[in-house]
Amino acid sequence: MVSVPVKMDDGRVKVFSGYRVQHNQMLGPFKGGIRYHHLVDLSEVAALASLMTFKNSLLNLPLGGAKGGVQVDPNKLSKAELENLTRRFTSEIAPFIGPDRDIPAPDVGTDSQTMAWMLDTYSLESGFSQTGVVTGKPVEIGGSLGREAATGLGVIYATEKALEKIGKRISDATIAVQGFGKVGMYASIEGYAKGAKVVAVSDVSGALYDPKGINIAELSRYVRERKMIKDFPEVQHISNEELLYLDVDVLAPCALEGVIHAGNAKNVKAKVIVEGANGPTTREADEVLASKGCVVVPDILANGGGVVVSYFEWVQDISWLFWSEDEVRSKLREVIYKAFDKVWQFADTHKVHMRSAAMASSLLRLERAMKLRGQAW
Ligand code: GLU
């Protein structure tokens, strides 16, 4: 835990709380995002760090699990204040991160600009350019083509596989996307490009609904200009809660944790839930959804596209050899399809739901690695 004093635009100094939790490094260097959100605390970051361990293991990546964050509402800070905060936070955690040690990336409330500042601060302190210290960077300074859309694209690859299991094709499917941010927007764009009807999307400003399918190309242009989906014309405006109850093939919660819970799970009508966010479904809700026969594609599989392409980015950085976007996308598809098949088969053999199957196969790999490495004493 670190204190992050930041000189604000009005000259005052404000102190924020920052965290980096390193959960497990049996499979390789620690890896996981940095979250800026006003509700970030140690226990949330610790839970998310452990999810990264399980995600990286499941996806067969040579990486451990970590997560970081600062308790701050980034929308309330100016660009200069955000830069000051990011630079001071990076200096505070610099002894613990590094291309061979622990590699941060974007998460909720952070983006490629945040990573550019982190890279620069870390590199200034080491005296040379350390492109491999963070992933999710701008392409101009060592980022990977396809990283920005990767989590959303992975959500759509997982969706295709899940739909196949219920005898549907994505081009005939209806999808509702909760959260139109870095994950949900790209999931909507990729789903729309594959011919799916994205009938509803939401963000903090509200939810949109059009049973004929929303024009996602236009909506993403609109959001790039205005930031929020509010007031997008020629669609119905519904509440964020109503979006979760729509009778759709796929519901993709792509924002924060705990949105589908004991109190509302019984109202969810989607046949498939694809968890674009980390932890959007609570344990109690999982049981309700399972009893309704709803297929839940768990977060560590469904949103793994981000860290998979982060891994590709890190590999490109340390080998100084960059790939085309097509190569990134087809390699990502291969990883997600393979992991999906592994989880589905495990679930089928052991008669468990996908979340247990994903956790179990992930833990099996970790267990093998830990036993092979043996005990240190
Ligand atoms: N924050 C993303 C996640 O939760 C990406 C992590 C990464 O790329 O290291 O998976």
CSV table of C-alpha atoms and ligand atoms in Angstrom, one decimal:
chain,number,residue,atom,x,y,z
A,1,MET,CA,0.0,0.0,0.0
A,2,VAL,CA,1.4,3.4,-0.9
A,3,SER,CA,0.4,7.0,-0.3
A,4,VAL,CA,0.3,9.1,-3.5
A,5,PRO,CA,0.6,12.8,-2.8
A,6,VAL,CA,-0.6,14.8,-5.9
A,7,LYS,CA,-0.2,18.5,-6.5
A,8,MET,CA,-3.7,19.6,-7.7
A,9,ASP,CA,-4.3,22.4,-10.2
A,10,ASP,CA,-5.3,24.8,-7.4
A,11,GLY,CA,-1.9,24.4,-5.8
A,12,ARG,CA,-3.1,22.2,-2.9
A,13,VAL,CA,-1.6,18.7,-2.3
A,14,LYS,CA,-4.1,15.8,-2.0
A,15,VAL,CA,-3.0,12.4,-0.8
A,16,PHE,CA,-4.6,9.3,-2.5
A,17,SER,CA,-4.2,5.6,-1.5
A,18,GLY,CA,-2.6,3.3,-4.0
A,19,TYR,CA,-2.2,-0.5,-4.0
A,20,ARG,CA,-0.4,-3.2,-5.9
A,21,VAL,CA,-1.1,-6.8,-4.8
A,22,GLN,CA,1.1,-9.6,-6.1
A,23,HIS,CA,-0.8,-12.9,-5.6
A,24,ASN,CA,1.1,-15.7,-7.3
A,25,GLN,CA,4.2,-16.0,-9.5
A,26,MET,CA,4.5,-19.7,-9.9
A,27,LEU,CA,4.0,-19.5,-13.7
A,28,GLY,CA,6.0,-16.4,-14.5
A,29,PRO,CA,6.2,-12.7,-13.8
A,30,PHE,CA,3.2,-11.0,-12.0
A,31,LYS,CA,0.7,-9.5,-14.5
A,32,GLY,CA,-2.5,-7.5,-14.1
A,33,GLY,CA,-4.1,-4.2,-14.6
A,34,ILE,CA,-4.2,-0.9,-12.6
A,35,ARG,CA,-7.7,0.4,-11.7
A,36,TYR,CA,-8.6,4.0,-11.0
A,37,HIS,CA,-12.0,4.1,-9.2
A,38,HIS,CA,-13.4,5.8,-6.1
A,39,LEU,CA,-14.3,2.4,-4.6
A,40,VAL,CA,-10.9,0.8,-5.0
A,41,ASP,CA,-9.6,-0.7,-1.7
A,42,LEU,CA,-7.1,-3.4,-0.6
A,43,SER,CA,-9.6,-6.2,-0.5
A,44,GLU,CA,-11.0,-5.5,-4.0
A,45,VAL,CA,-7.5,-5.3,-5.4
A,46,ALA,CA,-6.5,-8.5,-3.7
A,47,ALA,CA,-9.5,-10.4,-5.0
A,48,LEU,CA,-8.8,-9.1,-8.5
A,49,ALA,CA,-5.2,-10.1,-8.2
A,50,SER,CA,-6.2,-13.7,-7.4
A,51,LEU,CA,-8.5,-13.7,-10.4
A,52,MET,CA,-5.5,-12.7,-12.6
A,53,THR,CA,-3.6,-15.7,-11.3
A,54,PHE,CA,-6.5,-18.0,-12.2
A,55,LYS,CA,-7.1,-16.3,-15.6
A,56,ASN,CA,-3.4,-16.5,-16.7
A,57,SER,CA,-3.1,-20.1,-15.6
A,58,LEU,CA,-6.4,-21.1,-17.5
A,59,LEU,CA,-5.2,-19.3,-20.6
A,60,ASN,CA,-1.9,-21.1,-20.5
A,61,LEU,CA,0.1,-17.9,-20.3
A,62,PRO,CA,3.6,-17.9,-18.6
A,63,LEU,CA,2.4,-15.3,-16.2
A,64,GLY,CA,1.4,-14.9,-12.5
A,65,GLY,CA,-1.3,-12.8,-11.1
A,66,ALA,CA,-1.3,-9.2,-9.7
A,67,LYS,CA,-3.5,-6.1,-9.6
A,68,GLY,CA,-3.2,-2.5,-8.6
A,69,GLY,CA,-5.3,0.5,-8.2
A,70,VAL,CA,-5.7,4.0,-6.8
A,71,GLN,CA,-8.8,5.1,-4.9
A,72,VAL,CA,-9.7,8.1,-7.1
A,73,ASP,CA,-12.5,9.1,-9.4
A,74,PRO,CA,-10.5,9.8,-12.6
A,75,ASN,CA,-13.3,11.8,-14.1
A,76,LYS,CA,-12.9,14.5,-11.3
A,77,LEU,CA,-9.2,15.1,-12.1
A,78,SER,CA,-7.7,17.2,-14.9
A,79,LYS,CA,-5.3,15.7,-17.3
A,80,ALA,CA,-2.4,17.3,-15.5
A,81,GLU,CA,-3.6,16.0,-12.2
A,82,LEU,CA,-4.0,12.5,-13.6
A,83,GLU,CA,-0.5,12.6,-15.0
A,84,ASN,CA,0.9,13.8,-11.6
A,85,LEU,CA,-1.0,11.0,-9.8
A,86,THR,CA,0.2,8.3,-12.3
A,87,ARG,CA,3.8,9.4,-12.1
A,88,ARG,CA,3.9,9.5,-8.3
A,89,PHE,CA,2.1,6.2,-8.0
A,90,THR,CA,4.5,4.6,-10.5
A,91,SER,CA,7.5,5.9,-8.6
A,92,GLU,CA,6.1,4.5,-5.4
A,93,ILE,CA,5.6,1.0,-6.8
A,94,ALA,CA,8.7,1.1,-9.1
A,95,PRO,CA,10.8,-1.2,-6.8
A,96,PHE,CA,8.2,-3.9,-7.2
A,97,ILE,CA,7.4,-3.8,-10.9
A,98,GLY,CA,9.6,-4.4,-14.0
A,99,PRO,CA,9.5,-6.3,-17.3
A,100,ASP,CA,10.8,-9.5,-15.6
A,101,ARG,CA,9.0,-9.0,-12.3
A,102,ASP,CA,5.5,-7.5,-12.5
A,103,ILE,CA,3.9,-5.9,-15.6
A,104,PRO,CA,0.9,-3.6,-15.1
A,105,ALA,CA,-1.7,-2.8,-17.8
A,106,PRO,CA,-5.0,-0.8,-18.1
A,107,ASP,CA,-8.1,-1.7,-16.2
A,108,VAL,CA,-11.2,0.2,-15.2
A,109,GLY,CA,-10.5,4.0,-15.3
A,110,THR,CA,-7.0,3.7,-16.9
A,111,ASP,CA,-6.0,3.6,-20.6
A,112,SER,CA,-3.1,3.7,-23.0
A,113,GLN,CA,-2.2,7.2,-21.9
A,114,THR,CA,-1.9,6.1,-18.3
A,115,MET,CA,0.5,3.3,-19.5
A,116,ALA,CA,2.5,5.8,-21.5
A,117,TRP,CA,3.1,7.9,-18.3
A,118,MET,CA,3.9,4.8,-16.3
A,119,LEU,CA,6.4,3.6,-19.0
A,120,ASP,CA,8.0,7.1,-19.1
A,121,THR,CA,8.3,7.4,-15.3
A,122,TYR,CA,9.8,3.9,-14.9
A,123,SER,CA,12.2,4.5,-17.8
A,124,LEU,CA,13.4,7.8,-16.4
A,125,GLU,CA,14.3,6.1,-13.2
A,126,SER,CA,16.2,3.3,-14.9
A,127,GLY,CA,17.9,5.5,-17.4
A,128,PHE,CA,16.8,3.7,-20.6
A,129,SER,CA,13.5,3.0,-22.3
A,130,GLN,CA,11.8,0.0,-20.7
A,131,THR,CA,9.0,-0.7,-23.1
A,132,GLY,CA,8.3,-4.1,-21.5
A,133,VAL,CA,7.3,-2.7,-18.1
A,134,VAL,CA,3.7,-2.1,-19.0
A,135,THR,CA,1.3,-3.4,-21.6
A,136,GLY,CA,-1.7,-1.7,-23.2
A,137,LYS,CA,0.6,1.2,-24.3
A,138,PRO,CA,0.0,3.3,-27.4
A,139,VAL,CA,1.3,1.6,-30.5
A,140,GLU,CA,3.7,4.5,-31.1
A,141,ILE,CA,5.8,3.5,-28.0
A,142,GLY,CA,5.8,-0.2,-28.2
A,143,GLY,CA,2.1,-1.1,-27.9
A,144,SER,CA,0.6,-4.0,-29.9
A,145,LEU,CA,-1.8,-3.6,-32.7
A,146,GLY,CA,-5.2,-5.0,-31.6
A,147,ARG,CA,-4.6,-4.5,-27.9
A,148,GLU,CA,-7.3,-1.8,-27.4
A,149,ALA,CA,-10.0,-4.0,-28.9
A,150,ALA,CA,-8.6,-7.3,-27.5
A,151,THR,CA,-10.8,-7.8,-24.4
A,152,GLY,CA,-14.0,-7.0,-26.4
A,153,LEU,CA,-12.9,-9.2,-29.2
A,154,GLY,CA,-12.2,-12.1,-26.8
A,155,VAL,CA,-15.7,-11.6,-25.4
A,156,ILE,CA,-17.1,-12.1,-28.9
A,157,TYR,CA,-14.9,-15.2,-29.6
A,158,ALA,CA,-16.2,-16.7,-26.3
A,159,THR,CA,-19.8,-15.7,-27.2
A,160,GLU,CA,-19.5,-17.5,-30.6
A,161,LYS,CA,-18.4,-20.7,-28.9
A,162,ALA,CA,-21.1,-20.5,-26.2
A,163,LEU,CA,-23.8,-19.9,-28.9
A,164,GLU,CA,-22.6,-22.9,-30.9
A,165,LYS,CA,-23.3,-25.0,-27.8
A,166,ILE,CA,-26.9,-23.9,-27.7
A,167,GLY,CA,-27.2,-24.4,-31.5
A,168,LYS,CA,-27.1,-20.7,-32.6
A,169,ARG,CA,-24.8,-18.6,-34.8
A,170,ILE,CA,-23.7,-15.2,-33.7
A,171,SER,CA,-25.2,-13.7,-36.9
A,172,ASP,CA,-28.6,-14.9,-35.7
A,173,ALA,CA,-28.1,-13.8,-32.1
A,174,THR,CA,-29.4,-10.9,-30.0
A,175,ILE,CA,-27.0,-9.3,-27.5
A,176,ALA,CA,-27.4,-6.9,-24.6
A,177,VAL,CA,-24.2,-5.2,-23.4
A,178,GLN,CA,-24.0,-3.7,-20.0
A,179,GLY,CA,-21.2,-1.1,-19.9
A,180,PHE,CA,-20.1,0.7,-23.1
A,181,GLY,CA,-16.5,1.3,-22.1
A,182,LYS,CA,-13.2,-0.2,-23.3
A,183,VAL,CA,-14.6,-3.8,-23.1
A,184,GLY,CA,-18.3,-3.3,-23.9
A,185,MET,CA,-17.8,-0.9,-26.8
A,186,TYR,CA,-15.4,-3.2,-28.6
A,187,ALA,CA,-17.5,-6.3,-27.8
A,188,SER,CA,-20.4,-4.4,-29.4
A,189,ILE,CA,-18.4,-3.4,-32.4
A,190,GLU,CA,-17.1,-6.9,-33.0
A,191,GLY,CA,-20.5,-8.5,-32.4
A,192,TYR,CA,-22.1,-6.0,-34.8
A,193,ALA,CA,-19.4,-6.7,-37.4
A,194,LYS,CA,-20.2,-10.4,-37.2
A,195,GLY,CA,-23.9,-9.7,-37.9
A,196,ALA,CA,-25.3,-10.0,-34.3
A,197,LYS,CA,-28.1,-7.7,-33.3
A,198,VAL,CA,-26.9,-5.6,-30.4
A,199,VAL,CA,-30.3,-4.7,-29.1
A,200,ALA,CA,-29.2,-2.9,-26.0
A,201,VAL,CA,-26.2,-1.2,-24.4
A,202,SER,CA,-25.8,0.9,-21.2
A,203,ASP,CA,-23.3,3.1,-19.4
A,204,VAL,CA,-23.4,5.2,-16.3
A,205,SER,CA,-25.7,7.7,-18.1
A,206,GLY,CA,-28.4,5.2,-18.9
A,207,ALA,CA,-29.4,2.4,-21.3
A,208,LEU,CA,-30.5,2.3,-25.0
A,209,TYR,CA,-32.8,-0.3,-26.5
A,210,ASP,CA,-33.8,-1.1,-30.1
A,211,PRO,CA,-35.3,-4.5,-30.8
A,212,LYS,CA,-34.2,-4.2,-34.5
A,213,GLY,CA,-30.6,-3.7,-33.3
A,214,ILE,CA,-28.6,-0.5,-32.6
A,215,ASN,CA,-26.3,0.9,-35.3
A,216,ILE,CA,-23.1,0.3,-33.3
A,217,ALA,CA,-20.9,2.0,-35.9
A,218,GLU,CA,-22.9,5.2,-35.4
A,219,LEU,CA,-23.1,4.9,-31.6
A,220,SER,CA,-19.3,4.4,-31.2
A,221,ARG,CA,-18.7,7.5,-33.3
A,222,TYR,CA,-21.2,9.4,-31.1
A,223,VAL,CA,-19.6,8.2,-27.9
A,224,ARG,CA,-16.1,9.1,-29.1
A,225,GLU,CA,-17.3,12.6,-29.5
A,226,ARG,CA,-19.6,13.0,-26.5
A,227,LYS,CA,-18.2,10.4,-24.0
A,228,MET,CA,-21.7,9.1,-23.0
A,229,ILE,CA,-24.5,7.2,-24.8
A,230,LYS,CA,-27.2,9.5,-23.3
A,231,ASP,CA,-29.4,11.2,-25.8
A,232,PHE,CA,-28.4,8.9,-28.7
A,233,PRO,CA,-31.3,9.5,-31.2
A,234,GLU,CA,-33.9,7.1,-32.6
A,235,VAL,CA,-33.8,4.4,-30.0
A,236,GLN,CA,-35.8,3.7,-26.8
A,237,HIS,CA,-34.2,4.8,-23.5
A,238,ILE,CA,-34.6,2.3,-20.7
A,239,SER,CA,-33.2,1.9,-17.2
A,240,ASN,CA,-29.8,0.2,-16.6
A,241,GLU,CA,-31.7,-2.5,-14.5
A,242,GLU,CA,-34.2,-3.2,-17.4
A,243,LEU,CA,-31.3,-4.0,-19.7
A,244,LEU,CA,-30.3,-6.9,-17.5
A,245,TYR,CA,-33.8,-8.4,-17.8
A,246,LEU,CA,-34.2,-8.3,-21.6
A,247,ASP,CA,-35.2,-11.5,-23.4
A,248,VAL,CA,-32.0,-11.9,-25.4
A,249,ASP,CA,-29.7,-14.7,-26.4
A,250,VAL,CA,-26.6,-13.1,-24.8
A,251,LEU,CA,-26.1,-10.8,-21.9
A,252,ALA,CA,-22.6,-9.4,-21.6
A,253,PRO,CA,-21.9,-7.6,-18.3
A,254,CYS,CA,-18.8,-5.5,-19.2
A,255,ALA,CA,-18.5,-3.0,-16.4
A,256,LEU,CA,-17.9,-3.6,-12.7
A,257,GLU,CA,-18.4,-6.5,-10.2
A,258,GLY,CA,-21.6,-7.7,-8.5
A,259,VAL,CA,-24.2,-6.4,-11.1
A,260,ILE,CA,-26.1,-9.7,-11.2
A,261,HIS,CA,-26.8,-10.7,-7.6
A,262,ALA,CA,-29.2,-12.7,-5.4
A,263,GLY,CA,-31.8,-9.9,-5.7
A,264,ASN,CA,-32.1,-9.7,-9.5
A,265,ALA,CA,-30.7,-13.0,-10.9
A,266,LYS,CA,-34.2,-14.5,-11.1
A,267,ASN,CA,-35.3,-11.8,-13.5
A,268,VAL,CA,-32.5,-12.4,-16.0
A,269,LYS,CA,-33.8,-14.1,-19.2
A,270,ALA,CA,-30.7,-14.3,-21.3
A,271,LYS,CA,-29.7,-17.8,-22.4
A,272,VAL,CA,-26.0,-17.1,-22.2
A,273,ILE,CA,-24.1,-14.7,-19.9
A,274,VAL,CA,-20.6,-13.8,-21.1
A,275,GLU,CA,-18.7,-12.0,-18.3
A,276,GLY,CA,-16.8,-9.2,-20.0
A,277,ALA,CA,-16.1,-7.6,-16.5
A,278,ASN,CA,-14.3,-9.2,-13.6
A,279,GLY,CA,-16.7,-10.7,-11.1
A,280,PRO,CA,-20.0,-9.3,-12.4
A,281,THR,CA,-22.0,-12.3,-11.1
A,282,THR,CA,-22.1,-13.0,-7.4
A,283,ARG,CA,-21.9,-16.6,-6.0
A,284,GLU,CA,-25.6,-16.6,-5.0
A,285,ALA,CA,-26.6,-15.4,-8.5
A,286,ASP,CA,-24.6,-18.1,-10.1
A,287,GLU,CA,-26.8,-20.7,-8.4
A,288,VAL,CA,-30.0,-19.1,-9.5
A,289,LEU,CA,-28.8,-18.8,-13.1
A,290,ALA,CA,-27.6,-22.4,-13.1
A,291,SER,CA,-31.0,-23.6,-11.9
A,292,LYS,CA,-32.5,-21.8,-14.9
A,293,GLY,CA,-30.2,-23.6,-17.4
A,294,CYS,CA,-28.4,-20.3,-18.2
A,295,VAL,CA,-24.9,-20.9,-19.6
A,296,VAL,CA,-22.4,-18.5,-17.7
A,297,VAL,CA,-19.1,-18.1,-19.5
A,298,PRO,CA,-16.9,-17.0,-16.5
A,299,ASP,CA,-14.8,-13.9,-16.4
A,300,ILE,CA,-11.4,-15.7,-16.3
A,301,LEU,CA,-12.3,-17.2,-19.7
A,302,ALA,CA,-14.6,-14.6,-21.3
A,303,ASN,CA,-12.5,-11.5,-20.7
A,304,GLY,CA,-9.1,-13.1,-21.0
A,305,GLY,CA,-8.6,-11.5,-24.4
A,306,GLY,CA,-7.1,-8.4,-22.8
A,307,VAL,CA,-4.3,-10.2,-20.9
A,308,VAL,CA,-3.7,-12.6,-23.8
A,309,VAL,CA,-2.9,-9.6,-26.1
A,310,SER,CA,-1.0,-8.0,-23.3
A,311,TYR,CA,1.2,-11.1,-23.3
A,312,PHE,CA,1.6,-10.8,-27.1
A,313,GLU,CA,2.6,-7.2,-26.6
A,314,TRP,CA,5.2,-8.1,-23.9
A,315,VAL,CA,6.6,-10.8,-26.2
A,316,GLN,CA,6.8,-8.3,-29.1
A,317,ASP,CA,8.5,-5.7,-26.8
A,318,ILE,CA,11.2,-8.0,-25.5
A,319,SER,CA,11.9,-9.5,-28.9
A,320,TRP,CA,11.7,-6.0,-30.7
A,321,LEU,CA,9.7,-7.6,-33.4
A,322,PHE,CA,6.1,-6.4,-34.1
A,323,TRP,CA,3.2,-8.4,-35.6
A,324,SER,CA,0.4,-7.4,-37.9
A,325,GLU,CA,-3.1,-6.9,-36.5
A,326,ASP,CA,-4.4,-10.0,-38.4
A,327,GLU,CA,-1.7,-12.1,-36.7
A,328,VAL,CA,-2.7,-10.8,-33.3
A,329,ARG,CA,-6.4,-11.4,-33.9
A,330,SER,CA,-5.9,-14.9,-35.2
A,331,LYS,CA,-3.6,-15.9,-32.4
A,332,LEU,CA,-6.0,-14.5,-29.9
A,333,ARG,CA,-8.9,-16.5,-31.4
A,334,GLU,CA,-6.9,-19.6,-31.1
A,335,VAL,CA,-6.1,-19.1,-27.4
A,336,ILE,CA,-9.8,-18.3,-26.5
A,337,TYR,CA,-11.2,-21.1,-28.6
A,338,LYS,CA,-8.8,-23.6,-27.1
A,339,ALA,CA,-9.4,-22.4,-23.5
A,340,PHE,CA,-13.2,-22.6,-24.1
A,341,ASP,CA,-13.0,-26.1,-25.4
A,342,LYS,CA,-10.9,-27.2,-22.4
A,343,VAL,CA,-13.4,-25.7,-20.0
A,344,TRP,CA,-16.4,-27.1,-21.8
A,345,GLN,CA,-14.9,-30.5,-21.9
A,346,PHE,CA,-14.0,-30.4,-18.2
A,347,ALA,CA,-17.5,-29.3,-17.3
A,348,ASP,CA,-19.0,-32.1,-19.4
A,349,THR,CA,-16.7,-34.8,-17.9
A,350,HIS,CA,-17.2,-33.7,-14.3
A,351,LYS,CA,-20.8,-32.5,-14.6
A,352,VAL,CA,-20.0,-29.1,-13.2
A,353,HIS,CA,-20.8,-25.6,-14.5
A,354,MET,CA,-18.4,-23.6,-16.5
A,355,ARG,CA,-17.1,-21.4,-13.6
A,356,SER,CA,-16.1,-24.4,-11.5
A,357,ALA,CA,-14.6,-26.1,-14.6
A,358,ALA,CA,-12.6,-23.0,-15.4
A,359,MET,CA,-11.4,-22.6,-11.8
A,360,ALA,CA,-10.5,-26.3,-11.6
A,361,SER,CA,-8.6,-26.5,-14.8
A,362,SER,CA,-6.7,-23.4,-13.9
A,363,LEU,CA,-5.9,-24.7,-10.4
A,364,LEU,CA,-4.7,-28.0,-11.9
A,365,ARG,CA,-2.1,-26.2,-14.0
A,366,LEU,CA,-1.0,-24.1,-11.0
A,367,GLU,CA,-0.8,-27.2,-8.8
A,368,ARG,CA,1.4,-29.1,-11.3
A,369,ALA,CA,3.7,-26.0,-11.5
A,370,MET,CA,3.9,-25.6,-7.8
A,371,LYS,CA,4.6,-29.3,-7.2
A,372,LEU,CA,7.3,-29.4,-9.9
A,373,ARG,CA,9.0,-26.4,-8.4
A,374,GLY,CA,8.9,-28.0,-5.0
A,375,GLN,CA,9.1,-26.4,-1.6
A,376,ALA,CA,11.5,-23.7,-0.6
A,377,TRP,CA,12.7,-23.7,3.0
B,1,GLU,N1,-7.1,-5.5,-16.6
B,1,GLU,C1,-7.2,-6.5,-17.6
B,1,GLU,C2,-7.8,-7.8,-16.9
B,1,GLU,O1,-8.4,-7.7,-15.9
B,1,GLU,C3,-6.0,-6.8,-18.4
B,1,GLU,C4,-4.8,-7.2,-17.5
B,1,GLU,C5,-3.5,-7.2,-18.3
B,1,GLU,O2,-3.5,-7.1,-19.5
B,1,GLU,O3,-2.5,-7.5,-17.7
B,1,GLU,O4,-7.7,-8.9,-17.4
